[in-house]
Coordinates of C-alpha atoms and ligand atoms in Angstrom, one line a residue:
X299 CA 0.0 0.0 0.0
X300 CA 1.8 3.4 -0.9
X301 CA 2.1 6.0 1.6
X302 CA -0.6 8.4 3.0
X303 CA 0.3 11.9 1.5
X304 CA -2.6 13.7 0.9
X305 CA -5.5 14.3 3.2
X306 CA -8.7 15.5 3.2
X307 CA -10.0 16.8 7.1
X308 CA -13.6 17.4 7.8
X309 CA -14.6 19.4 10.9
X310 CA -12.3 22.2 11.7
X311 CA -13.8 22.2 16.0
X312 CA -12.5 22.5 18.9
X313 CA -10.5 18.9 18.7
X314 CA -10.5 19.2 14.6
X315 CA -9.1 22.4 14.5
X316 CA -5.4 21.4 16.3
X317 CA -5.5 18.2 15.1
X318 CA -5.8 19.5 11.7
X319 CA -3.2 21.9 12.5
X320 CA -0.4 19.1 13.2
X321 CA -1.1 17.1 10.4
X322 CA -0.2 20.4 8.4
X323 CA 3.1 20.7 10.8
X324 CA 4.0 16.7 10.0
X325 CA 4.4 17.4 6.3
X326 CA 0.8 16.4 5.0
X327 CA -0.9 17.7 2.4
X328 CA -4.0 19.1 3.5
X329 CA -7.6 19.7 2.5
X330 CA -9.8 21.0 5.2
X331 CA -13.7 21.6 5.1
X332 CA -16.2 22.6 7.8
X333 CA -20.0 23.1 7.4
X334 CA -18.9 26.7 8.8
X335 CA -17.2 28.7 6.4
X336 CA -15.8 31.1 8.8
X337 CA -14.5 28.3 10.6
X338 CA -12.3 27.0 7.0
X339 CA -11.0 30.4 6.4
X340 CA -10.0 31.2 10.1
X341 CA -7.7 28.0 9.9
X342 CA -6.8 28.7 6.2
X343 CA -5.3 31.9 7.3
X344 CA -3.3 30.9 9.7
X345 CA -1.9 27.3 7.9
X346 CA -0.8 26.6 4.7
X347 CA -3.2 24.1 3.2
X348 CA -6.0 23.9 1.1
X349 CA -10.0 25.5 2.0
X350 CA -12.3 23.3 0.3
X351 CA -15.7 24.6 -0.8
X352 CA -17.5 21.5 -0.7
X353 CA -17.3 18.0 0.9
X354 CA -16.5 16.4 -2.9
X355 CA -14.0 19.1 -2.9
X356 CA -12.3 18.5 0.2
X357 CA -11.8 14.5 -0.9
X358 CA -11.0 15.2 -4.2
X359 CA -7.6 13.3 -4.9
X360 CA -7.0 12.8 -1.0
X361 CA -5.3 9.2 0.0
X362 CA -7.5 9.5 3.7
X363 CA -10.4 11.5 4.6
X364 CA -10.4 12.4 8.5
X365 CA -13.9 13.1 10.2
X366 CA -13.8 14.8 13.5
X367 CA -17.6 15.4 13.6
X368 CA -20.3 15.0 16.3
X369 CA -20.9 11.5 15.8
X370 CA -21.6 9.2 13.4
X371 CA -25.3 10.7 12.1
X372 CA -23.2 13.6 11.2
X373 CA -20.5 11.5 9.4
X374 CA -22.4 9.3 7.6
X375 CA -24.4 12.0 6.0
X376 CA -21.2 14.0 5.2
X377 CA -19.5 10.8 4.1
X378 CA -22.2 9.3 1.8
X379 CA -24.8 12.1 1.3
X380 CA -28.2 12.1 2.0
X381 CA -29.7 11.5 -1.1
X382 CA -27.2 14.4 -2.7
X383 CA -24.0 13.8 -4.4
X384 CA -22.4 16.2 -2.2
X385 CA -20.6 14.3 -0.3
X386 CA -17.1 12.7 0.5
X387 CA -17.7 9.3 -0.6
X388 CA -18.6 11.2 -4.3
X389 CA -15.1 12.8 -4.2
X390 CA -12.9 9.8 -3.4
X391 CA -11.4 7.0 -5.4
X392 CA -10.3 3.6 -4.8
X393 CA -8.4 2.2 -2.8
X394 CA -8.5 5.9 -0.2
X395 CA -9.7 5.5 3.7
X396 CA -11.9 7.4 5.9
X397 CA -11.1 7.7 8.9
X398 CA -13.3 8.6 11.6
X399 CA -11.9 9.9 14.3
X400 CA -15.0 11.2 16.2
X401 CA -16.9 9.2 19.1
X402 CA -19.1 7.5 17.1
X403 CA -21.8 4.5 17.4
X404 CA -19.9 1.1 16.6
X405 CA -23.0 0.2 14.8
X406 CA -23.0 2.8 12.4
X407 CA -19.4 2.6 11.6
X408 CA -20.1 -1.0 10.6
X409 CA -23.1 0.2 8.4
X410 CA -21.0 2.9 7.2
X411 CA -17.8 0.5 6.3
X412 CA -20.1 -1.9 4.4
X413 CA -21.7 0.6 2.8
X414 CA -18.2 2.2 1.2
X415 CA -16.6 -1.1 0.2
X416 CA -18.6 -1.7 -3.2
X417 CA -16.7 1.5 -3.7
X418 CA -13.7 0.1 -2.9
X419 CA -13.3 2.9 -0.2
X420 CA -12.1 1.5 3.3
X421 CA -12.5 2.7 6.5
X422 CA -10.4 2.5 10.0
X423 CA -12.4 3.8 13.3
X424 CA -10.0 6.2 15.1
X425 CA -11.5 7.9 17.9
X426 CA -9.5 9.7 20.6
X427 CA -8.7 9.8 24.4
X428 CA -8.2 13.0 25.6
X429 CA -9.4 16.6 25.4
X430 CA -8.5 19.6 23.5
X431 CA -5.4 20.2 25.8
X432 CA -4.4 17.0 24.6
X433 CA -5.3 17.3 21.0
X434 CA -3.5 20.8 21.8
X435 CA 0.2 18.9 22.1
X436 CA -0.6 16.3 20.3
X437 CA -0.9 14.1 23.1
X438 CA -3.8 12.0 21.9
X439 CA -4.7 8.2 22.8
X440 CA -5.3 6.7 20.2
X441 CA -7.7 3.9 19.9
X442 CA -7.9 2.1 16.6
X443 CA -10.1 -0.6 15.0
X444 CA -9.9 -1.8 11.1
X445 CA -8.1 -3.6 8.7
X446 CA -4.3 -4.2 10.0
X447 CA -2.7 -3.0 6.8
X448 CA -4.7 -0.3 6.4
X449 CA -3.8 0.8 10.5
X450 CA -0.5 0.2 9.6
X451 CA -0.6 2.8 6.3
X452 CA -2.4 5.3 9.0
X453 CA 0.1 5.2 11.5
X454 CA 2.3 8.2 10.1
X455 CA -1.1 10.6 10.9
X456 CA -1.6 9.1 14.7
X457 CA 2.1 9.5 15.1
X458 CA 1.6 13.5 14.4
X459 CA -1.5 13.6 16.5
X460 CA -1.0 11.3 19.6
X461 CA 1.5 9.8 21.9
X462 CA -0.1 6.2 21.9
X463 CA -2.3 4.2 19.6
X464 CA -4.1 0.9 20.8
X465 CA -5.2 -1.6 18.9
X466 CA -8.4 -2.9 19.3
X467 CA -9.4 -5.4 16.7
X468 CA -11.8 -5.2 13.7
X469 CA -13.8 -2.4 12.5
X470 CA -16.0 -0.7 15.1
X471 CA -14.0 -2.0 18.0
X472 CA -12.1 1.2 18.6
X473 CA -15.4 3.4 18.8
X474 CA -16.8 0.6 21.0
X475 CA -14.0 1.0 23.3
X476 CA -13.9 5.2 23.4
X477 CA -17.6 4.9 23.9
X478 CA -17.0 2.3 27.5
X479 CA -14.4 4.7 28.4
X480 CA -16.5 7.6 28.6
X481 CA -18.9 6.0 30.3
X482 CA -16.3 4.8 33.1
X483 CA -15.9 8.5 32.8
X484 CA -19.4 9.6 33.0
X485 CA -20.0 7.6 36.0
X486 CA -16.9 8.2 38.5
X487 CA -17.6 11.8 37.6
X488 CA -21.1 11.9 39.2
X489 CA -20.3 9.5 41.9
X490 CA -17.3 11.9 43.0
X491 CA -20.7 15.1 42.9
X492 CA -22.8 13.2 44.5
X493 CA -20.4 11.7 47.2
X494 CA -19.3 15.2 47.5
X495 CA -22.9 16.8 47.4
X496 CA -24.2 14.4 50.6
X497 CA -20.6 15.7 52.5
X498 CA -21.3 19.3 51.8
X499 CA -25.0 18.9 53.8
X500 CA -23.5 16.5 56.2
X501 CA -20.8 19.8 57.0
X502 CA -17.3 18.6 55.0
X503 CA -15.7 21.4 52.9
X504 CA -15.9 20.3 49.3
X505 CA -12.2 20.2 48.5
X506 CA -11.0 18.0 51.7
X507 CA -13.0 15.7 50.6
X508 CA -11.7 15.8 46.8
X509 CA -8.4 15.7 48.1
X510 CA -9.0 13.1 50.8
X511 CA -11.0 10.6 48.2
X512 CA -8.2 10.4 46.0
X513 CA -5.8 8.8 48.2
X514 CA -8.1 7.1 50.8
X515 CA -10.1 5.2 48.2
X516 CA -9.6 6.2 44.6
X517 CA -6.0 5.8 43.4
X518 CA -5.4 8.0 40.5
X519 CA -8.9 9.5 40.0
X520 CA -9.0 11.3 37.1
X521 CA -12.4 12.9 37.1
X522 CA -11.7 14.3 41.0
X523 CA -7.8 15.6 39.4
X524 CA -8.9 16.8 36.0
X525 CA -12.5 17.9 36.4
X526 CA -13.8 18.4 39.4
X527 CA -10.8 20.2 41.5
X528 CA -9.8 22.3 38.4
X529 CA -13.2 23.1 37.2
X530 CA -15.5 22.5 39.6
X531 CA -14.5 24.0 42.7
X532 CA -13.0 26.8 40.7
X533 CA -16.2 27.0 38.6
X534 CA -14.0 27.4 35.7
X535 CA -16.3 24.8 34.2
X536 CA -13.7 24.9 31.1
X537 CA -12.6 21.5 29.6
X538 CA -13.6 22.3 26.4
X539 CA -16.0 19.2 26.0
X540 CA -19.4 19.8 25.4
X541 CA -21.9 17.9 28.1
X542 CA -24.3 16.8 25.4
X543 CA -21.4 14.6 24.2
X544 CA -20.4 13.1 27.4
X545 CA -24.2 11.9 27.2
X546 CA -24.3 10.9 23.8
X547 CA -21.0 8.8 24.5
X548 CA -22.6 7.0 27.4
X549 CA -25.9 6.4 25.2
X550 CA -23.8 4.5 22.4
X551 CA -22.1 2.9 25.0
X552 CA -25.3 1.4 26.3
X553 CA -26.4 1.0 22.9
X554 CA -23.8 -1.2 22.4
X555 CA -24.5 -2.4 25.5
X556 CA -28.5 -3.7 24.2
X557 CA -27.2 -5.1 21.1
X558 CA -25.3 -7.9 22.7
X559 CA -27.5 -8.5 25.5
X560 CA -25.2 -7.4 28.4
X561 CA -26.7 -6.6 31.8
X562 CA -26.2 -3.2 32.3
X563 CA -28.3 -1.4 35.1
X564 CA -26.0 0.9 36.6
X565 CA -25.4 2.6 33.0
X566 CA -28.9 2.7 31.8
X567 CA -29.2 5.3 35.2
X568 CA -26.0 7.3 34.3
X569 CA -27.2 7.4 30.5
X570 CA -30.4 9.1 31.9
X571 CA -29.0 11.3 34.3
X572 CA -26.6 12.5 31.8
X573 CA -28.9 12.9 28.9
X574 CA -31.6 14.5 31.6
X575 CA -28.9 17.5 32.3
X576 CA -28.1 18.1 29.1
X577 CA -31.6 18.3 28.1
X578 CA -32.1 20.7 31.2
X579 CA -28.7 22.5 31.3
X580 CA -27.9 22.5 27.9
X581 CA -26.1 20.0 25.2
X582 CA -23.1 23.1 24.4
X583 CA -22.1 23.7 28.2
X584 CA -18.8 22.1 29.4
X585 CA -19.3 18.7 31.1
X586 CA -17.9 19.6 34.2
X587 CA -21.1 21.8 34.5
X588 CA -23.3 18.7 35.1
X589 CA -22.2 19.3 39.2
X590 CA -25.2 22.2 37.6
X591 CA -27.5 19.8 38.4
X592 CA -26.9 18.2 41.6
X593 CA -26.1 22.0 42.9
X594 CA -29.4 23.1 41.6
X595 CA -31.0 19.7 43.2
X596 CA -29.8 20.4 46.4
X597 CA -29.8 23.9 46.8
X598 CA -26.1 24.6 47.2
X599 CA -22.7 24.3 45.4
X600 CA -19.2 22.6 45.8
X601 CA -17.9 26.2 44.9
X602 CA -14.6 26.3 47.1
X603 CA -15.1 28.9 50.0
X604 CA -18.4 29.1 50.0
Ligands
NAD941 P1 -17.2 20.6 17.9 O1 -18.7 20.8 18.0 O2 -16.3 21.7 18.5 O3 -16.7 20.4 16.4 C1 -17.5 19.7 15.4 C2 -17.2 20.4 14.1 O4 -17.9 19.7 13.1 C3 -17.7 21.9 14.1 O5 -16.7 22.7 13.6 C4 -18.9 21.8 13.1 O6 -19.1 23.0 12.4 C5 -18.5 20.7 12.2 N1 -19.7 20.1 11.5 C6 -20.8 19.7 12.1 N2 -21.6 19.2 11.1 C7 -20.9 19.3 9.9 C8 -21.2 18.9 8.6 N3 -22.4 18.4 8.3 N4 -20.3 19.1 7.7 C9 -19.1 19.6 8.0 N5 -18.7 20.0 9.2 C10 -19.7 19.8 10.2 O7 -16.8 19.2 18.5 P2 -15.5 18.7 19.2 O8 -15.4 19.0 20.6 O9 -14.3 19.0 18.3 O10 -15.7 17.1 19.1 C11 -15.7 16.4 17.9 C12 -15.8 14.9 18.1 O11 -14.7 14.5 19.0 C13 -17.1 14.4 18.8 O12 -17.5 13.2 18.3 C14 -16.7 14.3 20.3 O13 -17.5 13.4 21.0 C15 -15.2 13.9 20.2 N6 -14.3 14.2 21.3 C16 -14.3 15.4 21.8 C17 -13.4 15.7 22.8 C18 -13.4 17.1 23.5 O14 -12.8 17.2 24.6 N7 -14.0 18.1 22.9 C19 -12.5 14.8 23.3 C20 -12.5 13.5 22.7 C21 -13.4 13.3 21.7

């Protein structure tokens, strides 16, 4: 298989946007597109690649499409059109990849993969560990599921974006796993709230007991470190992920969940509780914000000093 050279990227957000910007860096050459135009000339002005005025455009003559969209709805209308021939799928030719790199439905990236092969177009599921700090340094995890080969002719463009890539089987597997790891997220982030809420009216100062769980019963607790001591107490509520997408990550990873038949109770209850803030808080604010709804629940806040 020859080498990856030129690449088509489709969704120029908050993790597209660097990501984009260190395939540019690692010698690519790149074709970027984003349903906002303002959003493809902000980036064009500030690297040297190639704005795209339309999705056949932006996969025109590209070796790999990248998707780094809101989930796999999204990309499979932007990848195979609905109805229209406006769409990647139009644009490329034999033997290229997609590559989705957003948390998508393992389900629909099947359906999408078997729907592109008559056209001789592959696809490798790609999606990624880490926020936009991460995506920032190109510090990414990388979990990948596909073809081995074809892995194998994408590892030059996880090399520029990430600092580890895990293997995870056939097509699908990779979003399955990103999907269970948000959810293992999702939940230790509102048990640490809660736990925290039920201290606050029982008289314990929020952040001696985020500092006292981690050691006494938590190990290395990342949602405690990352979210809810930097973001929480602080109310910076800034990790630059979107809570509607925590929800939707831990609604295809009970989705997933169903299709096999796996007993899964305690996630069912964090799906709803997530999906019931974002409904009620709303889908853009920063996850972190979902303490929002236990505050508002109980009356108070885990606010430090107050
Ligand atoms: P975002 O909303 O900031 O970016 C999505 C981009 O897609 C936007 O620029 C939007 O204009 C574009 N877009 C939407 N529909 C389009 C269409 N039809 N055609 C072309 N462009 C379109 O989202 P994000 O935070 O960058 O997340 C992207 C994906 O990565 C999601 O699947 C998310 O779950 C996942 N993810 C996010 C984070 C994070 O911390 N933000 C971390 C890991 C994974």
């Amino acid at each position: 298989m020859s080498a990856i050279k030129k690449i088509g990227f489709v969704g120029l957000g908050n993790m597209g946007n660097p990501m984009a910007g260190h395939l540019v860096k690692a010698g690519f050459d790149v074709t970027v597109y984003d349903i906002r135009p303002e959003a493809v000339k902000a980036f064009s002005l500030q690297h040297a690649v190639t704005a795209a005025a339309s999705l056949v455009d932006v996969a025109q003559g590209a070796d790999a499409v990248i998707t780094m969209l809101p989930d796999d709805k999204v990309v499979r209308r932007v990848v195979l059109g609905d109805g229209t021939e406006n769409c990647v799928a139009a644009g490329l030719a034999r033997g290229s990849v997609v590559l989705d790199m957003s948390t998508s439905d393992p389900t629909g990236t099947r359906g999408l993969a078997a729907a592109l092969a008559p056209r001789g177009i592959a696809v490798v599921d790609a999606p990624v560990m880490g926020g936009v700090v991460f995506a920032k340094d190109a510090t990414l995890d990388i979990m990948v599921g596909g073809d081995a080969a074809l892995v194998e002719r994408c590892r030059p463009i996880f090399t520029a974006l990430g600092r580890s890539v895990i293997r995870c089987g056939g097509i699908g597997t990779a979003h399955a796993l990103k999907a269970l790891a948000n959810y293992v997220n999702a939940c230790a982030l509102i048990n640490a709230i809660e736990a925290m809420m039920i201290g606050k009216r029982l008289g314990l100062d929020p952040r001696l007991m985020a500092d006292a769980l981690i050691p006494m019963c938590a190990g290395r607790n990342h949602p405690i470190e990352k979210k809810v001591i930097p973001h929480v107490l602080t109310r910076k509520f800034g990790t630059g992920m979107a809570m509607g997408f925590i929800a939707k990550d831990v609604k295809i990873a009970m989705d997933a969940a169903k299709s096999v038949g796996a007993f899964a109770p305690l996630g069912e209850r964090v799906s709803e509780l997530w999906s019931a803030a974002a409904d009620q808080l709303g889908f853009q604010l920063d996850q972190t914000e979902i303490a929002r709804y236990w505050e508002e629940a109980n009356g108070i806040t885990l606010a430090d000093g107050k």
